[in-house]
């Protein structure tokens, strides 16, 4: 293992901005590069996300986890998932918000310092999705806390999540 | 079995299910006989509101006898005027969650159950409100208060450990990582965990009740969204239950597609889990390598089905697409993935610091695993040969050559090794499946559901055995859909596995079980 680590440190490998597995069109690439510049200037190279599962089936969580794998590697854009809401700029909420998670979600939102952005990630978070109308869900994040952006998809792919975040930051920039 | 047959008031058979209706007085004795004398496994226990049929509730207890491809279902009618039934928990500990769940959802109470607390609903849910009863409704105020969470309607005292040097550490429901919500209460002496009590059901979404509002063919979409990484297995088990109830048999082709994709799902989960365990030992290199292989396999899923979670392929009556046409894509990706996976295993097993952390950590004894009805990887790592693919060959599993891998030690390392061995086995099963030519259409036409018909559906998911049970009402619509995910059986075993370990090893133990919260909470 040490050999492998040393090989990576001393080899003259070039940084590949978009590895083969990261399937994006040239326009999308331009968008992501522009997004990174905005993070550099507005958020001083650090946009921090706190992910909250409010009753999702866990597919959306795995897509968020996939964002941190070496293929998507969102840390290189300055984005990262943090452990505490107190460190977060963005609250990324998944799931239709089950009633037994409503209070925990509200409290997590309260613990996130202003100005904060709330993103509803996935079809369930958008309006309850397939679970819409069930007695134990509140049919979407917007019914519990104010939402700034919605990412559709069941689940949205890692690329879709990055692009949606870039659109949200664009929106915030034009507002200011 | 003779004894059970003699005590039965009514007996009926359907495919490989034998049902025996018994009287309340005989219920406990019949179940005890199956469990203690015949060493049957309690697979699932649930209630059904059949008052529109004959004014009764019924409790179904599904047993599985080792060595028989047959399920034995003990059926107990319960009167609405006397909503009680004898508890099995004292004899069969695996029944403890099922019985509490039946009380929460149906208001039928298990007499003699040692734990009087609710399981599914938290404090703010009203008392005497049972959502799976057909005549149930809930006022808007009650819903608001339930969501508000601050009005305590039924208290839920946690078990307390007292004594010198005991500290209580509450964790969750919102955790530090990107994981599902659940509350854990540790009682620790210094760093050592003395007792752990998990509080789950935060993601309870009323799934079983929601199934009743969807027609049988539409239910697949919901089944696929019960537990993200087992989407295909849930879809397949649900479809199997409905197909068996309707009395239709899917074609060889459709069976082959389902078998193939179930194995692909197992491979991506097992490799992903092995990688994730490295996060528990801070071995970032292994974690990232695992994540890369998993990503490649998920991209293969997308090429095959249009969904990274294999959704949309299953329909009642068959499958929507012939994935065998893309055999080249499958072989190409698996070829690369196998090479990288072998390198990963070499790296992990060659790393003393990693293996040392896994060895003797989170031990689950065979005795406890059997008593709690633990299933899947966790059961096989503790020495139980529990694999539905072997014991109840479904789809094309009877044609494939494989074995149920077992380890004796029951620690985290054993659970990792079971996953590693099964991955190799599944890879060769996929190769074998791709060689055969399969005949038949993708789907078969559906029939109308007969009134009050029921059937079981089951598959072996990457986590363990998964059961669906469906029953139609008088119009052929769903009267009841019961699902029992493997995580539901395995959660109660986690506190036993972590007892005596240090708190920092809890994430590692938890990752080695890799249980679904959403699948458990329903």
Short mmCIF file of C-alpha atoms in Angstrom, two decimals, chain B:
data_model
loop_
_atom_site.label_atom_id
_atom_site.label_comp_id
_atom_site.label_asym_id
_atom_site.label_seq_id
_atom_site.Cartn_x
_atom_site.Cartn_y
_atom_site.Cartn_z
CA UNK B 1 -45.68 -31.90 11.36
CA UNK B 2 -48.39 -34.42 12.31
CA UNK B 3 -48.96 -32.57 15.55
CA UNK B 4 -49.53 -29.30 13.71
CA UNK B 5 -51.88 -30.97 11.24
CA UNK B 6 -53.90 -32.52 14.06
CA UNK B 7 -54.32 -29.24 15.90
CA UNK B 8 -55.32 -27.30 12.76
CA UNK B 9 -58.95 -26.29 12.42
CA UNK B 10 -58.53 -25.62 8.72
CA UNK B 11 -55.71 -26.46 6.31
CA UNK B 12 -55.04 -25.19 2.81
CA UNK B 13 -52.17 -25.26 0.35
CA UNK B 14 -50.99 -22.87 -2.34
CA UNK B 15 -47.78 -23.59 -4.31
CA UNK B 16 -45.09 -24.12 -1.66
CA UNK B 17 -47.14 -22.59 1.16
CA UNK B 18 -49.03 -24.76 3.64
CA UNK B 19 -51.39 -22.84 5.88
CA UNK B 20 -52.87 -24.09 9.13
CA UNK B 21 -55.57 -22.17 10.95
CA UNK B 22 -55.38 -22.85 14.67
CA UNK B 23 -57.35 -21.97 17.81
CA UNK B 24 -56.02 -19.36 20.24
CA UNK B 25 -55.33 -22.02 22.90
CA UNK B 26 -53.17 -24.07 20.52
CA UNK B 27 -51.33 -21.17 18.88
CA UNK B 28 -48.41 -20.96 21.27
CA UNK B 29 -47.93 -24.72 21.46
CA UNK B 30 -47.98 -25.22 17.68
CA UNK B 31 -45.45 -22.44 17.14
CA UNK B 32 -43.26 -23.72 19.97
CA UNK B 33 -43.31 -27.20 18.44
CA UNK B 34 -42.23 -25.86 15.04
CA UNK B 35 -39.49 -23.69 16.52
CA UNK B 36 -38.06 -25.94 19.24
CA UNK B 37 -38.69 -29.48 18.01
CA UNK B 38 -38.45 -28.98 14.26
CA UNK B 39 -35.91 -26.07 14.35
CA UNK B 40 -38.00 -23.88 12.09
CA UNK B 41 -37.00 -20.28 11.42
CA UNK B 42 -39.59 -17.56 12.03
CA UNK B 43 -39.50 -15.67 8.73
CA UNK B 44 -42.21 -13.10 9.19
CA UNK B 45 -45.22 -12.43 11.39
CA UNK B 46 -47.96 -9.93 10.58
CA UNK B 47 -51.64 -9.17 10.94
CA UNK B 48 -54.28 -8.54 8.32
CA UNK B 49 -57.60 -6.77 8.69
CA UNK B 50 -60.03 -9.20 7.03
CA UNK B 51 -63.15 -7.80 8.63
CA UNK B 52 -64.74 -7.12 5.23
CA UNK B 53 -64.49 -10.87 4.51
CA UNK B 54 -65.68 -12.49 7.73
CA UNK B 55 -65.41 -9.93 10.50
CA UNK B 56 -62.04 -11.14 11.78
CA UNK B 57 -58.45 -10.02 12.04
CA UNK B 58 -55.91 -12.71 11.25
CA UNK B 59 -52.33 -13.12 12.39
CA UNK B 60 -50.03 -14.95 10.01
CA UNK B 61 -46.82 -16.50 11.31
CA UNK B 62 -44.58 -17.81 8.54
CA UNK B 63 -42.15 -20.59 9.44
CA UNK B 64 -39.44 -22.04 7.29
CA UNK B 65 -38.31 -25.60 7.99
CA UNK B 66 -34.67 -26.32 7.14
CA UNK B 67 -34.41 -28.85 4.34
CA UNK B 68 -37.89 -28.25 2.96
CA UNK B 69 -38.76 -25.97 0.06
CA UNK B 70 -42.01 -25.14 1.80
CA UNK B 71 -43.32 -22.39 4.05
CA UNK B 72 -45.57 -23.28 6.97
CA UNK B 73 -47.99 -20.53 7.81
CA UNK B 74 -49.79 -20.63 11.13
CA UNK B 75 -52.94 -18.53 10.94
CA UNK B 76 -54.66 -17.25 14.06
CA UNK B 77 -58.05 -15.51 13.82
CA UNK B 78 -58.58 -12.65 16.29
CA UNK B 79 -61.99 -11.21 17.18
CA UNK B 80 -62.49 -7.45 17.00
CA UNK B 81 -64.28 -7.58 20.36
CA UNK B 82 -61.28 -9.26 22.01
CA UNK B 83 -58.21 -7.80 20.28
CA UNK B 84 -55.58 -9.99 21.96
CA UNK B 85 -53.40 -12.93 21.03
CA UNK B 86 -50.83 -15.01 22.93
CA UNK B 87 -47.29 -13.63 22.62
CA UNK B 88 -44.59 -15.91 21.22
CA UNK B 89 -41.64 -13.76 22.26
CA UNK B 90 -40.78 -15.72 25.42
CA UNK B 91 -40.31 -18.87 23.33
CA UNK B 92 -39.29 -17.35 19.99
CA UNK B 93 -37.32 -14.15 20.65
CA UNK B 94 -37.41 -13.32 16.92
CA UNK B 95 -41.12 -12.48 17.33
CA UNK B 96 -40.48 -9.50 19.63
CA UNK B 97 -40.52 -6.71 17.02
CA UNK B 98 -43.29 -8.25 14.93
CA UNK B 99 -45.62 -8.40 17.93
CA UNK B 100 -44.95 -4.81 18.94
CA UNK B 101 -45.48 -3.75 15.33
CA UNK B 102 -48.83 -5.59 15.16
CA UNK B 103 -49.94 -3.73 18.30
CA UNK B 104 -48.94 -0.37 16.82
CA UNK B 105 -50.45 -0.88 13.40
CA UNK B 106 -53.55 -2.97 14.21
CA UNK B 107 -54.20 -2.50 17.91
CA UNK B 108 -54.00 -6.25 18.58
CA UNK B 109 -51.95 -6.80 21.70
CA UNK B 110 -49.64 -9.70 22.38
CA UNK B 111 -50.42 -11.10 25.82
CA UNK B 112 -47.25 -11.75 27.77
CA UNK B 113 -44.88 -9.65 25.66
CA UNK B 114 -42.04 -8.44 27.88
CA UNK B 115 -41.82 -4.98 26.26
CA UNK B 116 -44.93 -2.83 26.50
CA UNK B 117 -43.49 0.13 24.60
CA UNK B 118 -44.44 1.10 21.08
CA UNK B 119 -42.10 0.21 18.24
CA UNK B 120 -43.10 2.08 15.10
CA UNK B 121 -44.64 5.27 16.43
CA UNK B 122 -42.87 7.91 18.47
CA UNK B 123 -44.19 9.85 21.45
CA UNK B 124 -46.30 12.39 19.54
CA UNK B 125 -48.44 9.79 17.76
CA UNK B 126 -51.88 9.49 19.40
CA UNK B 127 -52.68 6.50 21.62
CA UNK B 128 -55.22 3.98 20.34
CA UNK B 129 -54.74 4.96 16.73
CA UNK B 130 -53.93 2.07 14.41
CA UNK B 131 -53.34 3.05 10.77
CA UNK B 132 -53.58 -0.38 9.15
CA UNK B 133 -57.12 -0.92 10.35
CA UNK B 134 -59.42 -0.34 7.39
CA UNK B 135 -61.68 2.10 9.26
CA UNK B 136 -58.80 4.24 10.54
CA UNK B 137 -58.60 7.95 10.04
CA UNK B 138 -56.60 10.74 11.61
CA UNK B 139 -57.59 14.35 12.21
CA UNK B 140 -55.52 17.21 10.76
CA UNK B 141 -54.71 18.41 14.30
CA UNK B 142 -53.36 14.98 15.23
CA UNK B 143 -51.23 14.95 12.08
CA UNK B 144 -49.86 18.42 12.84
CA UNK B 145 -49.08 17.46 16.42
CA UNK B 146 -47.45 14.22 15.29
CA UNK B 147 -45.20 16.12 12.91
CA UNK B 148 -44.61 18.86 15.49
CA UNK B 149 -43.19 16.16 17.70
CA UNK B 150 -43.28 18.11 20.95
CA UNK B 151 -46.65 16.93 22.34
CA UNK B 152 -45.91 13.73 24.26
CA UNK B 153 -48.95 11.46 23.95
CA UNK B 154 -47.43 8.10 24.85
CA UNK B 155 -44.09 8.30 26.68
CA UNK B 156 -41.22 6.12 25.51
CA UNK B 157 -38.79 5.51 28.36
CA UNK B 158 -35.35 4.33 27.26
CA UNK B 159 -33.82 1.44 29.15
CA UNK B 160 -31.44 2.84 31.72
CA UNK B 161 -28.20 1.42 32.96
CA UNK B 162 -27.09 2.75 36.30
CA UNK B 163 -23.94 2.28 38.30
CA UNK B 164 -20.61 3.86 38.95
CA UNK B 165 -18.82 5.16 35.87
CA UNK B 166 -21.69 4.63 33.42
CA UNK B 167 -22.10 7.44 30.90
CA UNK B 168 -24.98 7.76 28.49
CA UNK B 169 -24.18 8.96 24.95
CA UNK B 170 -27.19 9.89 22.82
CA UNK B 171 -26.51 10.07 19.05
CA UNK B 172 -28.83 11.08 16.22
CA UNK B 173 -31.33 11.01 14.54
CA UNK B 174 -29.30 13.39 12.32
CA UNK B 175 -25.82 11.89 12.06
CA UNK B 176 -22.49 13.36 11.07
CA UNK B 177 -22.13 11.45 7.79
CA UNK B 178 -24.33 11.10 4.75
CA UNK B 179 -26.47 8.33 6.21
CA UNK B 180 -30.04 7.62 7.18
CA UNK B 181 -31.62 8.85 10.42
CA UNK B 182 -31.85 6.81 13.61
CA UNK B 183 -31.25 7.45 17.29
CA UNK B 184 -28.71 5.46 19.27
CA UNK B 185 -28.31 5.55 23.00
CA UNK B 186 -25.06 4.13 24.28
CA UNK B 187 -24.41 3.33 27.91
CA UNK B 188 -20.64 3.19 28.13
CA UNK B 189 -18.08 2.51 30.80
CA UNK B 190 -15.18 4.65 29.71
CA UNK B 191 -14.86 3.80 26.01
CA UNK B 192 -16.45 0.38 26.23
CA UNK B 193 -20.07 -0.01 25.14
CA UNK B 194 -22.01 -1.74 27.86
CA UNK B 195 -25.43 -1.37 26.34
CA UNK B 196 -26.87 0.11 23.16
CA UNK B 197 -30.48 0.87 22.50
CA UNK B 198 -31.36 1.93 18.96
CA UNK B 199 -34.52 3.95 18.33
CA UNK B 200 -35.55 3.68 14.70
CA UNK B 201 -38.62 4.31 12.58
CA UNK B 202 -37.79 7.98 11.93
CA UNK B 203 -38.25 7.32 8.22
CA UNK B 204 -41.62 5.59 8.67
CA UNK B 205 -43.49 6.57 5.53
CA UNK B 206 -46.63 4.47 5.88
CA UNK B 207 -45.45 2.32 2.98
CA UNK B 208 -47.67 -0.70 3.69
CA UNK B 209 -50.80 1.44 3.90
CA UNK B 210 -49.71 3.33 0.78
CA UNK B 211 -49.49 0.05 -1.16
CA UNK B 212 -53.21 -0.43 -0.52
CA UNK B 213 -54.00 2.73 -2.49
CA UNK B 214 -52.14 1.54 -5.60
CA UNK B 215 -53.37 -1.17 -7.99
CA UNK B 216 -51.19 -4.32 -7.99
CA UNK B 217 -49.27 -3.47 -11.21
CA UNK B 218 -48.50 0.07 -9.97
CA UNK B 219 -47.17 -1.18 -6.63
CA UNK B 220 -43.86 -2.18 -8.24
CA UNK B 221 -42.80 1.48 -8.42
CA UNK B 222 -43.34 1.85 -4.69
CA UNK B 223 -41.61 -1.45 -3.88
CA UNK B 224 -38.58 -0.24 -5.82
CA UNK B 225 -38.43 2.81 -3.59
CA UNK B 226 -38.52 1.07 -0.23
CA UNK B 227 -34.77 0.62 0.06
CA UNK B 228 -32.48 2.35 -2.44
CA UNK B 229 -29.64 -0.12 -2.89
CA UNK B 230 -31.97 -3.15 -2.95
CA UNK B 231 -34.42 -1.57 -5.40
CA UNK B 232 -34.33 -4.44 -7.85
CA UNK B 233 -34.68 -7.14 -5.20
CA UNK B 234 -37.69 -5.38 -3.68
CA UNK B 235 -39.29 -5.03 -7.10
CA UNK B 236 -38.61 -8.69 -7.89
CA UNK B 237 -40.00 -9.97 -4.57
CA UNK B 238 -43.12 -7.85 -4.90
CA UNK B 239 -43.70 -9.00 -8.49
CA UNK B 240 -43.14 -12.61 -7.47
CA UNK B 241 -45.76 -12.33 -4.69
CA UNK B 242 -48.33 -10.78 -7.03
CA UNK B 243 -47.59 -13.28 -9.82
CA UNK B 244 -47.97 -16.21 -7.43
CA UNK B 245 -51.22 -14.76 -6.13
CA UNK B 246 -52.58 -14.31 -9.67
CA UNK B 247 -51.43 -17.81 -10.58
CA UNK B 248 -49.24 -16.80 -13.52
CA UNK B 249 -45.76 -18.07 -14.29
CA UNK B 250 -43.20 -15.81 -15.91
CA UNK B 251 -41.17 -17.02 -18.89
CA UNK B 252 -37.71 -18.50 -18.76
CA UNK B 253 -36.36 -15.35 -20.36
CA UNK B 254 -37.88 -13.07 -17.72
CA UNK B 255 -36.60 -15.36 -14.95
CA UNK B 256 -33.12 -15.26 -16.45
CA UNK B 257 -33.15 -11.46 -16.62
CA UNK B 258 -34.27 -11.21 -12.99
CA UNK B 259 -31.65 -13.70 -11.82
CA UNK B 260 -28.90 -11.90 -13.72
CA UNK B 261 -29.83 -8.46 -12.43
CA UNK B 262 -30.23 -9.73 -8.84
CA UNK B 263 -26.65 -10.98 -9.02
CA UNK B 264 -25.45 -7.69 -10.53
CA UNK B 265 -27.15 -5.90 -7.65
CA UNK B 266 -25.42 -8.21 -5.18
CA UNK B 267 -22.01 -7.56 -6.77
CA UNK B 268 -22.26 -3.76 -6.67
CA UNK B 269 -23.56 -3.82 -3.09
CA UNK B 270 -20.96 -6.25 -1.76
CA UNK B 271 -18.02 -4.43 -3.37
CA UNK B 272 -19.42 -1.10 -2.19
CA UNK B 273 -19.83 -2.47 1.35
CA UNK B 274 -16.29 -3.86 1.45
CA UNK B 275 -15.05 -0.42 0.39
CA UNK B 276 -17.24 1.33 2.96
CA UNK B 277 -15.88 -0.77 5.80
CA UNK B 278 -12.53 0.88 5.06
CA UNK B 279 -14.13 4.21 6.01
CA UNK B 280 -14.71 2.64 9.44
CA UNK B 281 -11.00 1.91 9.84
CA UNK B 282 -9.84 5.20 8.26
CA UNK B 283 -8.24 3.37 5.33
CA UNK B 284 -9.01 6.04 2.75
CA UNK B 285 -7.20 4.32 -0.10
CA UNK B 286 -9.35 1.19 0.18
CA UNK B 287 -12.50 3.29 0.63
CA UNK B 288 -11.82 5.26 -2.54
CA UNK B 289 -10.86 2.20 -4.58
CA UNK B 290 -14.10 0.50 -3.53
CA UNK B 291 -16.04 3.65 -4.44
CA UNK B 292 -14.52 3.71 -7.94
CA UNK B 293 -15.46 0.08 -8.65
CA UNK B 294 -18.95 0.69 -7.31
CA UNK B 295 -19.31 3.75 -9.55
CA UNK B 296 -18.32 1.71 -12.63
CA UNK B 297 -20.92 -0.91 -11.76
CA UNK B 298 -23.58 1.73 -11.19
CA UNK B 299 -22.81 3.21 -14.59
CA UNK B 300 -23.30 -0.28 -16.01
CA UNK B 301 -26.67 -0.37 -14.27
CA UNK B 302 -27.57 2.86 -16.01
CA UNK B 303 -26.54 1.49 -19.41
CA UNK B 304 -28.63 -1.64 -18.82
CA UNK B 305 -31.79 -0.20 -17.33
CA UNK B 306 -31.62 3.57 -17.58
CA UNK B 307 -31.45 3.77 -13.79
CA UNK B 308 -28.35 3.61 -11.61
CA UNK B 309 -30.47 1.70 -9.08
CA UNK B 310 -31.91 -0.78 -11.58
CA UNK B 311 -35.38 0.70 -11.33
CA UNK B 312 -38.06 0.31 -13.96
CA UNK B 313 -37.00 -3.13 -15.19
CA UNK B 314 -39.43 -5.22 -13.15
CA UNK B 315 -43.11 -5.31 -13.99
CA UNK B 316 -45.77 -7.71 -12.77
CA UNK B 317 -45.64 -10.55 -15.30
CA UNK B 318 -42.02 -10.16 -16.38
CA UNK B 319 -39.45 -7.53 -17.25
CA UNK B 320 -39.44 -4.56 -19.62
CA UNK B 321 -36.12 -5.17 -21.32
CA UNK B 322 -33.90 -8.02 -22.43
CA UNK B 323 -30.58 -7.12 -20.82
CA UNK B 324 -28.93 -10.17 -22.42
CA UNK B 325 -28.72 -8.11 -25.62
CA UNK B 326 -26.11 -6.03 -23.82
CA UNK B 327 -24.02 -8.99 -22.72
CA UNK B 328 -20.92 -7.33 -24.19
CA UNK B 329 -21.31 -4.24 -22.00
CA UNK B 330 -21.79 -6.45 -18.95
CA UNK B 331 -18.73 -8.59 -19.69
CA UNK B 332 -16.54 -5.59 -20.47
CA UNK B 333 -17.42 -3.73 -17.27
CA UNK B 334 -17.26 -6.83 -15.06
CA UNK B 335 -13.91 -7.76 -16.53
CA UNK B 336 -12.37 -4.45 -15.51
CA UNK B 337 -14.21 -4.41 -12.19
CA UNK B 338 -13.04 -7.94 -11.33
CA UNK B 339 -9.42 -7.01 -11.89
CA UNK B 340 -9.69 -3.90 -9.72
CA UNK B 341 -11.67 -5.76 -7.09
CA UNK B 342 -9.00 -8.46 -6.80
CA UNK B 343 -6.33 -5.79 -6.38
CA UNK B 344 -8.49 -4.15 -3.70
CA UNK B 345 -8.88 -7.41 -1.76
CA UNK B 346 -5.15 -8.01 -1.95
CA UNK B 347 -4.54 -4.53 -0.60
CA UNK B 348 -7.05 -4.94 2.24
CA UNK B 349 -5.98 -8.40 3.36
CA UNK B 350 -2.34 -7.34 3.11
CA UNK B 351 -2.92 -4.39 5.41
CA UNK B 352 -2.30 -5.57 8.95
CA UNK B 353 -3.75 -2.42 10.53
CA UNK B 354 -7.03 -2.93 8.62
CA UNK B 355 -7.42 -6.66 9.31
CA UNK B 356 -6.44 -6.18 12.94
CA UNK B 357 -9.31 -3.71 13.40
CA UNK B 358 -11.81 -6.13 11.83
CA UNK B 359 -10.77 -9.24 13.69
CA UNK B 360 -12.74 -9.98 16.87
CA UNK B 361 -14.70 -6.74 16.46
CA UNK B 362 -18.49 -6.74 16.59
CA UNK B 363 -18.89 -10.44 17.30
CA UNK B 364 -22.35 -11.92 16.92
CA UNK B 365 -22.71 -15.41 18.33
CA UNK B 366 -24.48 -18.16 16.41
CA UNK B 367 -26.89 -18.69 19.30
CA UNK B 368 -28.06 -15.06 19.38
CA UNK B 369 -28.20 -14.92 15.58
CA UNK B 370 -30.52 -17.92 15.52
CA UNK B 371 -32.70 -16.69 18.38
CA UNK B 372 -33.22 -13.29 16.78
CA UNK B 373 -33.85 -14.73 13.32
CA UNK B 374 -30.85 -12.90 11.83
CA UNK B 375 -30.60 -13.32 8.08
CA UNK B 376 -28.27 -12.89 5.12
CA UNK B 377 -24.60 -11.94 5.33
CA UNK B 378 -24.79 -11.45 9.11
CA UNK B 379 -26.31 -14.91 9.64
CA UNK B 380 -23.85 -16.67 7.36
CA UNK B 381 -20.91 -14.91 9.03
CA UNK B 382 -22.13 -16.33 12.37
CA UNK B 383 -22.34 -19.91 11.11
CA UNK B 384 -25.98 -20.18 10.01
CA UNK B 385 -26.54 -21.51 6.50
CA UNK B 386 -29.35 -19.17 5.59
CA UNK B 387 -29.62 -18.52 1.87
CA UNK B 388 -33.01 -18.47 0.16
CA UNK B 389 -31.31 -19.11 -3.19
CA UNK B 390 -30.38 -22.54 -1.86
CA UNK B 391 -33.21 -23.39 0.51
CA UNK B 392 -36.04 -22.15 -1.72
CA UNK B 393 -34.65 -22.07 -5.25
CA UNK B 394 -36.56 -19.36 -7.10
CA UNK B 395 -36.09 -17.94 -10.60
CA UNK B 396 -33.18 -19.84 -12.21
CA UNK B 397 -31.17 -20.51 -9.05
CA UNK B 398 -31.76 -24.26 -9.21
CA UNK B 399 -29.76 -24.37 -12.45
CA UNK B 400 -26.74 -22.47 -11.17
CA UNK B 401 -23.82 -23.95 -9.36
CA UNK B 402 -22.97 -22.06 -6.17
CA UNK B 403 -22.74 -22.63 -2.47
CA UNK B 404 -23.96 -20.81 0.62
CA UNK B 405 -20.75 -19.50 2.18
CA UNK B 406 -20.49 -19.58 5.95
CA UNK B 407 -17.96 -18.46 8.53
CA UNK B 408 -17.99 -19.37 12.19
CA UNK B 409 -16.52 -16.38 13.93
CA UNK B 410 -19.29 -13.80 13.47
CA UNK B 411 -16.97 -10.79 13.63
CA UNK B 412 -16.58 -7.88 11.21
CA UNK B 413 -13.86 -9.73 9.32
CA UNK B 414 -16.15 -12.73 8.82
CA UNK B 415 -18.83 -10.45 7.40
CA UNK B 416 -16.30 -8.90 5.03
CA UNK B 417 -15.03 -12.32 3.93
CA UNK B 418 -18.57 -13.59 3.30
CA UNK B 419 -19.13 -10.59 1.02
CA UNK B 420 -15.81 -11.21 -0.75
CA UNK B 421 -16.55 -14.90 -1.32
CA UNK B 422 -20.07 -14.18 -2.50
CA UNK B 423 -18.82 -11.52 -4.91
CA UNK B 424 -16.52 -14.05 -6.57
CA UNK B 425 -19.36 -16.57 -6.64
CA UNK B 426 -21.80 -14.05 -8.14
CA UNK B 427 -19.26 -13.05 -10.79
CA UNK B 428 -19.03 -16.64 -11.96
CA UNK B 429 -22.82 -16.99 -11.79
CA UNK B 430 -23.18 -13.99 -14.11
CA UNK B 431 -20.72 -15.60 -16.55
CA UNK B 432 -22.71 -18.84 -16.47
CA UNK B 433 -26.01 -17.02 -16.96
CA UNK B 434 -24.70 -15.12 -19.97
CA UNK B 435 -23.79 -18.38 -21.71
CA UNK B 436 -27.24 -19.90 -21.78
CA UNK B 437 -29.87 -19.14 -24.42
CA UNK B 438 -33.27 -18.42 -22.91
CA UNK B 439 -36.63 -18.65 -24.59
CA UNK B 440 -39.93 -16.90 -24.11
CA UNK B 441 -41.41 -13.41 -24.23
CA UNK B 442 -40.43 -10.70 -21.82
CA UNK B 443 -43.84 -10.53 -20.23
CA UNK B 444 -46.89 -12.73 -19.91
CA UNK B 445 -50.46 -11.36 -19.90
CA UNK B 446 -51.94 -10.64 -16.48
CA UNK B 447 -55.10 -12.14 -15.06
CA UNK B 448 -57.67 -10.49 -12.84
CA UNK B 449 -56.97 -11.11 -9.17
CA UNK B 450 -59.34 -13.59 -7.52
CA UNK B 451 -61.05 -12.29 -4.37
CA UNK B 452 -59.21 -12.80 -1.07
CA UNK B 453 -56.26 -14.63 -2.63
CA UNK B 454 -52.85 -14.37 -1.03
CA UNK B 455 -49.26 -15.41 -1.71
CA UNK B 456 -45.69 -14.95 -0.56
CA UNK B 457 -42.86 -13.56 -2.67
CA UNK B 458 -39.25 -13.86 -1.65
CA UNK B 459 -35.73 -13.27 -2.91
CA UNK B 460 -32.28 -13.24 -1.40
CA UNK B 461 -31.14 -9.60 -1.47
CA UNK B 462 -27.52 -8.54 -0.89
CA UNK B 463 -28.49 -8.03 2.78
CA UNK B 464 -30.45 -11.25 3.25
CA UNK B 465 -33.89 -12.74 2.83
CA UNK B 466 -36.68 -10.42 1.75
CA UNK B 467 -40.36 -11.31 1.95
CA UNK B 468 -43.48 -9.78 0.49
CA UNK B 469 -46.96 -11.07 1.23
CA UNK B 470 -49.94 -9.79 -0.71
CA UNK B 471 -53.68 -10.35 -0.36
CA UNK B 472 -56.44 -9.14 -2.66
CA UNK B 473 -59.81 -7.81 -1.52
CA UNK B 474 -63.21 -8.75 -2.94
CA UNK B 475 -62.65 -6.56 -6.04
CA UNK B 476 -59.15 -7.87 -6.73
CA UNK B 477 -57.42 -4.75 -5.35
CA UNK B 478 -54.74 -4.91 -2.65
CA UNK B 479 -56.20 -5.64 0.79
CA UNK B 480 -52.81 -5.96 2.43
CA UNK B 481 -49.19 -5.81 1.33
CA UNK B 482 -46.71 -6.85 3.99
CA UNK B 483 -43.02 -6.40 3.42
CA UNK B 484 -40.25 -7.72 5.61
CA UNK B 485 -36.83 -6.47 4.69
CA UNK B 486 -33.68 -8.29 5.88
CA UNK B 487 -32.65 -5.22 7.87
CA UNK B 488 -35.78 -5.57 10.02
CA UNK B 489 -34.50 -8.92 11.36
CA UNK B 490 -30.91 -7.81 11.73
CA UNK B 491 -31.29 -4.49 13.58
CA UNK B 492 -32.09 -6.14 16.94
CA UNK B 493 -28.81 -8.07 16.63
CA UNK B 494 -26.63 -4.95 16.35
CA UNK B 495 -26.76 -4.14 20.11
CA UNK B 496 -25.54 -7.69 20.86
CA UNK B 497 -22.71 -7.40 18.36
CA UNK B 498 -21.42 -4.08 19.71
CA UNK B 499 -21.60 -5.07 23.38
CA UNK B 500 -18.09 -4.92 24.84
CA UNK B 501 -16.63 -3.04 21.88
CA UNK B 502 -15.38 0.52 22.10
CA UNK B 503 -17.60 3.39 20.97
CA UNK B 504 -15.24 4.36 18.08
CA UNK B 505 -15.75 0.87 16.62
CA UNK B 506 -19.51 1.32 16.43
CA UNK B 507 -19.45 2.85 12.91
CA UNK B 508 -17.32 -0.07 11.75
CA UNK B 509 -19.70 -2.65 13.25
CA UNK B 510 -22.65 -0.77 11.79
CA UNK B 511 -21.04 -0.67 8.34
CA UNK B 512 -20.28 -4.39 8.49
CA UNK B 513 -24.02 -5.08 8.86
CA UNK B 514 -24.92 -2.27 6.43
CA UNK B 515 -28.60 -2.20 7.35
CA UNK B 516 -31.26 -0.16 5.65
CA UNK B 517 -33.22 2.21 7.89
CA UNK B 518 -35.83 2.95 5.27
CA UNK B 519 -36.44 -0.77 4.63
CA UNK B 520 -36.91 -1.34 8.36
CA UNK B 521 -39.04 1.70 9.12
CA UNK B 522 -41.34 1.08 6.12
#
